[in-house]
Amino acid sequence: FIDHEAFNVMGVVVDESLNYLWTRGTRDLAKTISIQTFDSDGSVSPLGASLKILCAERGIQLRDVSGELENGLSPFEIIDGALGEGTAVKLYRCTLTEVLYFINKGRPVIAVMGDDEACVIYGYETDGVKVYFPETDEFKTFATKDAEKYFARNSNSFISCK
């Protein structure tokens, strides 16, 4: 979890090996990450597709993401298993502003919206947030305030990687 105190006092968050996970500082005014999308033939849920997108950004292809989800693995466990233990970062209850740090560093962020529902945040501008919806294969840009409300309604449940 990102420590909200670090955000409030211009601090940093490190992992157990003292690697920087997050630091409060300046970020670019706009950032867009190229993400690989997957044709949705109904065999993979939006959450599964989002996990595949996040891992593909790191050069890892998830093979049986649907099976792993059906077997009770959490999205966090699937990412950590695929990319290496300690790679996944839980961003639960973080604000959208805090989450955009990861986008600025070139790491897409998954917003978990329900049991099998998710979308991928892949960019931002000064007044908007870019989101990909795997279920409908749509790219949308939300006004920042609208995106904040949208993700807050879904408990601000985000996941990314180091």
XYZ file of N, CA and C in Angstrom:
486
model
N 0.832 -1.191 0.000
C 0.000 0.000 0.000
C 0.874 1.251 0.000
N 0.448 2.248 -0.712
C 1.150 3.522 -0.689
C 0.733 4.236 0.592
N 1.689 4.784 1.296
C 1.437 5.480 2.550
C 0.959 6.898 2.240
N -0.274 7.206 2.630
C -0.825 8.528 2.352
C -0.033 9.623 3.054
N 0.609 9.323 4.176
C 1.446 10.303 4.858
C 2.613 10.719 3.979
N 3.175 9.772 3.224
C 4.271 10.111 2.307
C 3.796 11.136 1.289
N 2.564 10.986 0.832
C 2.017 11.937 -0.135
C 1.850 13.317 0.504
N 1.350 13.335 1.732
C 1.051 14.602 2.385
C 2.282 15.398 2.787
N 3.386 14.726 3.069
C 4.576 15.433 3.564
C 5.749 15.354 2.605
N 5.462 15.155 1.316
C 6.526 15.101 0.315
C 7.519 13.981 0.634
N 6.998 12.803 0.990
C 7.854 11.699 1.370
C 8.033 10.663 0.285
N 8.614 9.544 0.690
C 8.844 8.426 -0.212
C 8.335 7.147 0.435
N 8.091 6.148 -0.407
C 7.726 4.819 0.073
C 8.731 3.859 -0.551
N 9.322 3.007 0.295
C 10.277 2.017 -0.180
C 9.790 0.630 0.183
N 10.285 -0.396 -0.537
C 9.943 -1.766 -0.185
C 10.949 -2.300 0.824
N 10.823 -3.586 1.171
C 11.692 -4.188 2.176
C 13.165 -4.191 1.780
N 13.465 -4.032 0.496
C 14.855 -3.969 0.018
C 15.312 -2.531 -0.204
N 14.518 -1.581 0.267
C 14.787 -0.152 0.157
C 14.784 0.358 -1.285
N 14.048 -0.331 -2.158
C 13.829 0.157 -3.514
C 12.680 1.154 -3.475
N 12.820 2.278 -4.173
C 11.757 3.271 -4.207
C 10.545 2.718 -4.937
N 9.387 2.769 -4.284
C 8.117 2.427 -4.912
C 7.410 3.681 -5.382
N 7.553 4.735 -4.613
C 6.797 5.946 -4.865
C 7.503 7.101 -4.191
N 7.501 8.233 -4.833
C 8.053 9.438 -4.227
C 7.195 10.621 -4.636
N 6.953 11.502 -3.723
C 6.169 12.699 -4.044
C 7.094 13.713 -4.664
N 6.735 14.179 -5.790
C 7.535 15.170 -6.492
C 6.762 15.664 -7.684
N 7.454 16.171 -8.634
C 6.782 16.669 -9.810
C 6.547 15.535 -10.790
N 5.563 15.717 -11.651
C 5.320 14.754 -12.720
C 5.050 15.528 -13.992
N 5.184 14.820 -15.102
C 4.923 15.446 -16.392
C 3.479 15.956 -16.445
N 3.245 16.980 -17.254
C 1.892 17.514 -17.400
C 0.986 16.559 -18.154
N 1.578 15.719 -19.001
C 0.809 14.732 -19.759
C 1.691 13.514 -19.996
N 1.065 12.345 -20.016
C 1.799 11.100 -20.254
C 0.822 10.093 -20.845
N 1.250 9.414 -21.886
C 0.450 8.348 -22.476
C 1.354 7.139 -22.680
N 0.892 5.986 -22.233
C 1.620 4.730 -22.377
C 0.971 3.934 -23.503
N 1.765 3.423 -24.415
C 1.223 2.521 -25.442
C 0.964 1.177 -24.787
N -0.251 0.698 -24.907
C -0.577 -0.603 -24.323
C -1.019 -1.562 -25.416
N -0.760 -2.824 -25.185
C -1.199 -3.881 -26.098
C -2.608 -4.270 -25.698
N -3.526 -4.289 -26.655
C -4.891 -4.719 -26.356
C -5.076 -6.147 -26.853
N -6.118 -6.785 -26.382
C -6.396 -8.172 -26.731
C -7.800 -8.278 -27.288
N -7.948 -8.984 -28.398
C -9.275 -9.197 -28.967
C -10.126 -9.936 -27.943
N -11.297 -9.411 -27.679
C -12.192 -10.032 -26.716
C -13.171 -10.945 -27.443
N -12.971 -12.234 -27.251
C -13.897 -13.195 -27.851
C -14.810 -13.788 -26.773
N -14.795 -13.156 -25.601
C -15.632 -13.628 -24.503
C -14.965 -14.681 -23.633
N -13.782 -15.168 -24.029
C -13.119 -16.212 -23.251
C -12.342 -15.651 -22.063
N -12.070 -14.348 -22.075
C -11.337 -13.714 -20.982
C -12.171 -12.548 -20.466
N -12.316 -12.460 -19.165
C -13.070 -11.375 -18.548
C -12.311 -10.056 -18.706
N -12.997 -8.935 -18.502
C -12.289 -7.649 -18.529
C -11.142 -7.594 -17.513
N -11.322 -8.225 -16.347
C -10.241 -8.275 -15.367
C -9.073 -9.091 -15.913
N -9.363 -10.243 -16.501
C -8.312 -11.075 -17.089
C -7.573 -10.353 -18.195
N -8.313 -9.650 -19.058
C -7.689 -8.895 -20.143
C -6.814 -7.776 -19.585
N -7.275 -7.115 -18.531
C -6.491 -6.041 -17.910
C -5.191 -6.585 -17.329
N -5.259 -7.750 -16.702
C -4.045 -8.386 -16.167
C -3.076 -8.738 -17.289
N -3.617 -9.224 -18.397
C -2.772 -9.554 -19.553
C -2.085 -8.297 -20.091
N -2.796 -7.187 -20.138
C -2.234 -5.929 -20.626
C -1.093 -5.470 -19.722
N -1.312 -5.523 -18.417
C -0.284 -5.082 -17.474
C 0.976 -5.933 -17.595
N 0.808 -7.250 -17.710
C 1.966 -8.142 -17.829
C 2.639 -8.007 -19.191
N 1.863 -7.798 -20.245
C 2.427 -7.651 -21.595
C 3.324 -6.420 -21.667
N 3.000 -5.388 -20.898
C 3.823 -4.186 -20.865
C 5.229 -4.522 -20.374
N 5.344 -5.575 -19.581
C 6.635 -6.041 -19.071
C 7.206 -7.198 -19.884
N 6.557 -7.529 -21.016
C 7.066 -8.587 -21.882
C 6.677 -9.991 -21.473
N 5.708 -10.121 -20.574
C 5.248 -11.431 -20.094
C 3.843 -11.692 -20.630
N 3.661 -12.848 -21.226
C 2.342 -13.236 -21.733
C 1.677 -14.191 -20.738
N 0.560 -13.791 -20.177
C -0.199 -14.666 -19.290
C -0.924 -15.698 -20.136
N -0.785 -16.952 -19.782
C -1.391 -18.026 -20.568
C -2.794 -18.389 -20.096
N -2.958 -18.658 -18.795
C -4.240 -19.158 -18.293
C -4.796 -18.239 -17.213
N -4.917 -16.960 -17.537
C -5.393 -16.003 -16.553
C -6.809 -16.338 -16.086
N -7.662 -16.826 -16.984
C -9.024 -17.189 -16.582
C -9.006 -18.322 -15.569
N -8.170 -19.321 -15.809
C -8.052 -20.449 -14.884
C -7.525 -20.019 -13.531
N -6.552 -19.108 -13.541
C -5.998 -18.632 -12.269
C -7.044 -17.863 -11.472
N -7.827 -17.040 -12.154
C -8.897 -16.310 -11.468
C -9.957 -17.277 -10.939
N -10.317 -18.272 -11.755
C -11.307 -19.264 -11.322
C -10.813 -20.084 -10.143
N -9.502 -20.291 -10.054
C -8.922 -21.044 -8.938
C -8.747 -20.198 -7.687
N -9.218 -18.957 -7.726
C -9.223 -18.130 -6.530
C -8.016 -17.240 -6.325
N -7.102 -17.191 -7.299
C -5.976 -16.276 -7.152
C -6.468 -14.839 -7.329
N -5.929 -13.944 -6.537
C -6.299 -12.533 -6.665
C -5.505 -11.909 -7.813
N -5.982 -10.793 -8.350
C -5.221 -10.106 -9.398
C -3.790 -9.803 -8.947
N -3.633 -9.378 -7.703
C -2.313 -9.086 -7.151
C -1.425 -10.328 -7.199
N -1.955 -11.480 -6.790
C -1.181 -12.726 -6.791
C -0.800 -13.155 -8.210
N -1.690 -12.938 -9.159
C -1.411 -13.317 -10.552
C -0.269 -12.474 -11.111
N -0.318 -11.168 -10.875
C 0.755 -10.295 -11.361
C 2.074 -10.637 -10.689
N 2.031 -10.800 -9.376
C 3.250 -11.118 -8.630
C 3.842 -12.455 -9.083
N 2.977 -13.427 -9.361
C 3.453 -14.725 -9.829
C 4.065 -14.653 -11.217
N 3.477 -13.849 -12.070
C 3.950 -13.750 -13.458
C 5.210 -12.899 -13.585
N 5.272 -11.809 -12.836
C 6.379 -10.863 -12.986
C 7.472 -11.021 -11.941
N 7.225 -11.836 -10.941
C 8.209 -12.035 -9.886
C 7.713 -11.482 -8.571
N 7.905 -12.256 -7.533
C 7.424 -11.863 -6.215
C 7.948 -10.487 -5.830
N 7.054 -9.664 -5.319
C 7.417 -8.320 -4.905
C 7.290 -7.284 -6.012
N 6.801 -7.702 -7.174
C 6.682 -6.771 -8.306
C 5.349 -6.036 -8.298
N 4.281 -6.736 -7.967
C 2.951 -6.114 -7.941
C 2.859 -5.109 -6.796
N 2.101 -4.054 -7.030
C 1.902 -3.023 -6.011
C 0.409 -2.808 -5.833
N -0.075 -3.031 -4.605
C -1.479 -2.760 -4.287
C -1.625 -1.271 -4.053
N -2.533 -0.681 -4.765
C -2.795 0.749 -4.631
C -4.219 0.970 -4.143
N -4.700 0.060 -3.308
C -6.065 0.140 -2.815
C -6.228 1.373 -1.947
N -7.332 2.071 -2.168
C -7.705 3.280 -1.439
C -6.783 4.467 -1.705
N -5.940 4.381 -2.716
C -5.144 5.542 -3.116
C -6.017 6.470 -3.942
N -5.670 7.721 -3.940
C -6.399 8.669 -4.769
C -5.914 8.544 -6.211
N -6.704 9.069 -7.121
C -6.300 9.060 -8.518
C -5.003 9.844 -8.704
N -4.849 10.951 -8.012
C -3.622 11.744 -8.094
C -2.413 10.905 -7.705
N -2.545 10.118 -6.655
C -1.443 9.253 -6.222
C -1.144 8.179 -7.266
N -2.184 7.627 -7.853
C -2.037 6.555 -8.840
C -1.361 7.055 -10.115
N -1.589 8.297 -10.467
C -1.004 8.836 -11.697
C 0.524 8.877 -11.641
N 1.094 8.777 -10.457
C 2.551 8.651 -10.316
C 3.054 7.462 -11.126
N 2.341 6.340 -11.061
C 2.754 5.130 -11.770
C 2.654 5.316 -13.276
N 1.621 6.015 -13.728
C 1.496 6.314 -15.153
C 2.684 7.167 -15.579
N 3.014 8.179 -14.776
C 4.142 9.051 -15.079
C 5.442 8.254 -15.219
N 5.567 7.172 -14.487
C 6.760 6.322 -14.546
C 6.670 5.280 -15.661
N 5.597 5.336 -16.464
C 5.469 4.428 -17.599
C 4.848 3.090 -17.275
N 4.126 3.011 -16.160
C 3.495 1.764 -15.746
C 1.981 1.901 -15.780
N 1.306 1.115 -16.614
C -0.162 1.174 -16.605
C -0.706 0.758 -15.241
N -1.927 1.155 -14.972
C -2.584 0.843 -13.706
C -3.923 0.189 -14.001
N -4.206 -0.907 -13.309
C -5.505 -1.568 -13.417
C -6.420 -0.993 -12.346
N -7.627 -0.638 -12.740
C -8.669 -0.260 -11.787
C -9.630 -1.436 -11.711
N -9.678 -2.093 -10.564
C -10.557 -3.239 -10.363
C -11.927 -2.697 -9.983
N -12.931 -3.051 -10.794
C -14.257 -2.472 -10.638
C -15.275 -3.446 -10.052
N -14.904 -4.679 -9.895
C -15.814 -5.693 -9.381
C -15.167 -7.051 -9.526
N -15.946 -8.108 -9.361
C -15.390 -9.457 -9.399
C -14.578 -9.740 -10.652
N -15.133 -9.512 -11.805
C -14.419 -9.764 -13.059
C -14.342 -8.519 -13.929
N -14.612 -7.377 -13.342
C -14.624 -6.125 -14.094
C -13.385 -5.303 -13.783
N -12.800 -4.722 -14.813
C -11.625 -3.870 -14.637
C -11.422 -3.039 -15.889
N -10.617 -2.004 -15.740
C -10.183 -1.191 -16.865
C -8.731 -0.819 -16.629
N -8.098 -0.252 -17.636
C -6.682 0.077 -17.553
C -6.499 1.578 -17.745
N -5.871 2.209 -16.767
C -5.509 3.618 -16.893
C -4.154 3.634 -17.589
N -4.080 4.341 -18.722
C -2.847 4.310 -19.504
C -2.302 5.705 -19.814
N -2.960 6.743 -19.301
C -2.439 8.074 -19.562
C -3.223 9.152 -18.854
N -2.668 10.344 -18.918
C -3.350 11.510 -18.358
C -2.886 12.753 -19.102
N -3.683 13.794 -18.981
C -3.384 15.127 -19.506
C -3.637 16.096 -18.365
N -3.458 17.374 -18.593
C -3.668 18.328 -17.505
C -5.093 18.309 -16.974
N -6.055 17.972 -17.826
C -7.448 17.996 -17.392
C -8.203 16.701 -17.689
N -7.482 15.599 -17.919
C -8.161 14.350 -18.235
C -7.342 13.116 -17.928
N -8.047 11.999 -17.862
C -7.436 10.697 -17.580
C -7.858 9.735 -18.683
N -6.881 9.013 -19.248
C -7.128 8.095 -20.357
C -7.310 6.678 -19.826
N -8.435 6.067 -20.219
C -8.806 4.750 -19.701
C -9.184 3.832 -20.859
N -8.723 2.585 -20.778
C -9.083 1.570 -21.769
C -10.017 0.567 -21.108
N -11.134 0.262 -21.787
C -12.116 -0.698 -21.305
C -12.048 -1.960 -22.167
N -11.446 -3.037 -21.664
C -11.294 -4.257 -22.465
C -12.613 -4.877 -22.911
N -13.639 -4.770 -22.082
C -14.925 -5.409 -22.393
C -15.515 -4.882 -23.694
N -15.349 -3.580 -23.925
C -15.927 -2.957 -25.120
C -14.859 -2.527 -26.128
N -13.591 -2.746 -25.782
C -12.455 -2.357 -26.622
C -12.501 -0.859 -26.926
N -12.834 -0.064 -25.889
C -12.953 1.383 -26.056
C -11.878 2.119 -25.275
N -11.356 3.175 -25.896
C -10.451 4.105 -25.245
C -11.259 5.365 -24.965
N -11.273 5.805 -23.708
C -12.024 7.000 -23.332
C -11.129 7.934 -22.538
N -11.411 9.218 -22.657
C -10.750 10.211 -21.816
C -11.823 10.859 -20.947
N -11.633 10.756 -19.640
C -12.546 11.340 -18.662
C -11.966 12.659 -18.163
N -12.809 13.626 -17.892
C -12.359 14.802 -17.153
C -11.830 14.288 -15.810
N -10.774 14.891 -15.321
C -10.136 14.390 -14.103
C -11.120 14.266 -12.948
N -11.947 15.264 -12.729
C -12.927 15.218 -11.624
C -13.911 14.067 -11.817
N -14.336 13.820 -13.059
C -15.248 12.713 -13.329
C -14.556 11.372 -13.082
N -13.290 11.278 -13.469
C -12.536 10.038 -13.236
C -12.374 9.792 -11.737
N -12.094 10.832 -10.976
C -11.958 10.688 -9.523
C -13.239 10.126 -8.919
N -14.378 10.666 -9.326
C -15.669 10.191 -8.814
C -15.939 8.757 -9.264
N -15.652 8.451 -10.511
C -15.882 7.114 -11.071
C -15.098 6.059 -10.301
N -13.807 6.300 -10.094
C -12.987 5.316 -9.396
C -13.319 5.264 -7.901
N -13.683 6.394 -7.305
C -14.062 6.408 -5.889
C -15.322 5.579 -5.648
N -16.273 5.614 -6.607
C -17.493 4.796 -6.479
C -17.152 3.311 -6.455
N -16.000 2.982 -7.005
C -15.566 1.589 -7.045
C -14.415 1.333 -6.070
N -14.384 2.096 -4.978
C -13.461 1.912 -3.839
C -12.000 2.211 -4.141
N -11.706 2.901 -5.239
C -10.307 3.208 -5.566
C -9.412 1.986 -5.413
N -9.780 0.904 -6.059
C -9.011 -0.342 -6.017
C -8.117 -0.430 -7.253
N -6.852 -0.083 -7.072
C -5.904 -0.052 -8.169
C -4.762 -1.027 -7.927
N -4.168 -1.494 -9.026
C -2.988 -2.362 -8.965
C -2.047 -1.937 -10.083
N -0.766 -1.931 -9.787
C 0.253 -1.687 -10.808
C 1.464 -2.546 -10.462
N 2.598 -2.196 -11.010
C 3.826 -2.929 -10.695
C 4.990 -1.962 -10.580
N 6.018 -2.427 -9.909
C 7.231 -1.618 -9.718
C 7.942 -1.479 -11.037
